[in-house]
Amino acid sequence: MAVTVDDQAQERPERAWRHLPADQQPDWPDRAALDQVTDEISILPPLVFAAESRDLTAALARVAEGQAFLLQAGDCAESFDSFSAESVRRRLQIILQMAVVLTYSSGVPTVKIGRIAGQFAKPRSASTETCDGVTLPSFRGHIIHGEAFTAEARAPEPRRLLQAYHQAASTLNLLRSLTRGGFADLNRVHSWTQDFVTGSPEGRQYRALADETGRALRFMTACGVDTGSLPTLHQTEFFTSHEALLLPYEEALTRRDPMSGDLYATSAHTIWIGERTRQLDGAHVAFFASVANPIGCKIGPTATPEEVVELCASLNPGRVPGRLTLISRMGADLVTDRLRPLLRAVRDAGHPVVWACDPMHGNTFTSTSGRKTRRVDDILDEIAGFFGAHDAEHTWAGGIHVELTSEDVTECLGGSHKVLDSDLDTNYETICDPRLNGRQSLDLAFRVAELLRARS
Ligand code: PEP
Ligand code: CO
């Protein structure tokens, strides 16, 4: 007798999510082809190891306790087309630069997580898109199909899951060697600046800070500290993350850890649930509840205090510090009003969450030129509102979650170089949402550093 998907779910309690409605999944034309690919993936090596994810939980527990700050950043959607060693190195570089700025200014460690090595699947507000009278499925990321507006490109292609796996594997391989092998050495902070940033005000401010860190290192050496033998100065801990939207891919990479006996998502160190798939009775929440990784959940302006406390109870029943990060994405106008009741409710319910601010997704609009964009000023306002709300509720503003690139793109408006509406077409490269460019990102790090200093 044929075994149905539901029978399998009954045999394996960890697959209980399969009975539940999963939003934002593509319409696969050939389920058998998808199953064949996920079977292949399920016997490939894990991309990350459970012990690494546990290290991240421990690092995030320090954030939850107010002893560290979280920087989670990277592409809105990684591309299969612009993938190269250079692009990985540059994406790491801007995050390392921002982390140095934040750590040096705040005096607390920065936990670094990239939206990288797996950020391939996108939720969409509308499932179809119409252009010149032609209606096609909306673009959902390179793990599913191509972004060109043709029926061929937009047809879901299961073999892309394998390509995503292999790209994530080689990205991680490079990230591991760059962060362990000297590239991330604190003596090299000067060398992380890209040419177009060097002469800018942000670039100069960064150089001054890099000079200071260099002096601090020389001072330590002069005092007799053997800085050469301290691995923390020459290597860095860097973690990977993505929105775990595409459940068949995630399930194929979920493995039982022999040490703890727990299930872990091995597609990334940490994964998050998007704003559109955080239904309490949905498949995503059930899947996330079944894995032991540190996890995140986006929280938008419609979330009620009761709903958020219930999410905490479902996703972190054991109240483990560092297990759950709530990523608020309210929009600059709403953040003060909407966030405070949530902070109060979670605090009063005694849930030890990390609160991070995504100042991007509540501030997106279509410009007069027809481009999807965001204003740097709105992004900064939302972060300031986030810090203000935490101050008022005596909770810890734990971190930021941003979409950025180190490249000189023109996707977000404003910044010290003032990208204008009329500039958006010049270098608009993203395949999904608009990202801060290298200068805007560095500038943002200095502004957040000021907020951190004002707090301590
Ligand atoms: C994202 O982080 O790219 C995203 C789609 O966010 P949200 O779920 O908050 O809209
Ligand atoms: Co996005």
PDB file of C-alpha atoms and ligand atoms in Angstrom, residues 76 115 119 122-123 243 272-276 298 329 358 361 401 403 433, ligand 1:
ATOM      1  CA  CYS A  76      17.371  40.538   1.039  1.00  0.00           C
ATOM      2  CA  ARG A 115      21.819  36.783   6.035  1.00  0.00           C
ATOM      3  CA  GLN A 119      18.926  33.330   2.080  1.00  0.00           C
ATOM      4  CA  LYS A 122      11.205  34.981  -0.515  1.00  0.00           C
ATOM      5  CA  PRO A 123       7.669  35.463   0.768  1.00  0.00           C
ATOM      6  CA  GLU A 243      14.278  32.822   6.534  1.00  0.00           C
ATOM      7  CA  TRP A 272      13.798  32.875  11.280  1.00  0.00           C
ATOM      8  CA  ILE A 273      10.054  32.885  10.612  1.00  0.00           C
ATOM      9  CA  GLY A 274       8.844  35.709   8.387  1.00  0.00           C
ATOM     10  CA  GLU A 275       6.052  38.143   9.164  1.00  0.00           C
ATOM     11  CA  ARG A 276       3.751  36.367   6.696  1.00  0.00           C
ATOM     12  CA  LYS A 298       9.538  38.694  12.696  1.00  0.00           C
ATOM     13  CA  ARG A 329       9.625  45.501  11.933  1.00  0.00           C
ATOM     14  CA  ASP A 358      14.522  45.275  11.492  1.00  0.00           C
ATOM     15  CA  HIS A 361      10.616  45.999   6.009  1.00  0.00           C
ATOM     16  CA  HIS A 401      18.646  43.208  11.524  1.00  0.00           C
ATOM     17  CA  GLU A 403      19.476  44.413   4.479  1.00  0.00           C
ATOM     18  CA  ASP A 433      14.256  44.459  -1.588  1.00  0.00           C
TER      19      ASP A 433
HETATM   20  C1  PEP B   1      12.843  39.687   4.854  1.00  0.00           C
HETATM   21  O1  PEP B   1      13.448  39.693   5.931  1.00  0.00           O
HETATM   22  O2  PEP B   1      13.426  39.716   3.735  1.00  0.00           O
HETATM   23  C2  PEP B   1      11.354  39.706   4.872  1.00  0.00           C
HETATM   24  C3  PEP B   1      10.632  39.323   3.845  1.00  0.00           C
HETATM   25  O3  PEP B   1      10.880  40.181   6.017  1.00  0.00           O
HETATM   26  P1  PEP B   1       9.403  40.181   6.636  1.00  0.00           P
HETATM   27  O4  PEP B   1       9.021  38.745   6.827  1.00  0.00           O
HETATM   28  O5  PEP B   1       9.609  40.891   7.936  1.00  0.00           O
HETATM   29  O6  PEP B   1       8.505  40.940   5.703  1.00  0.00           O
END
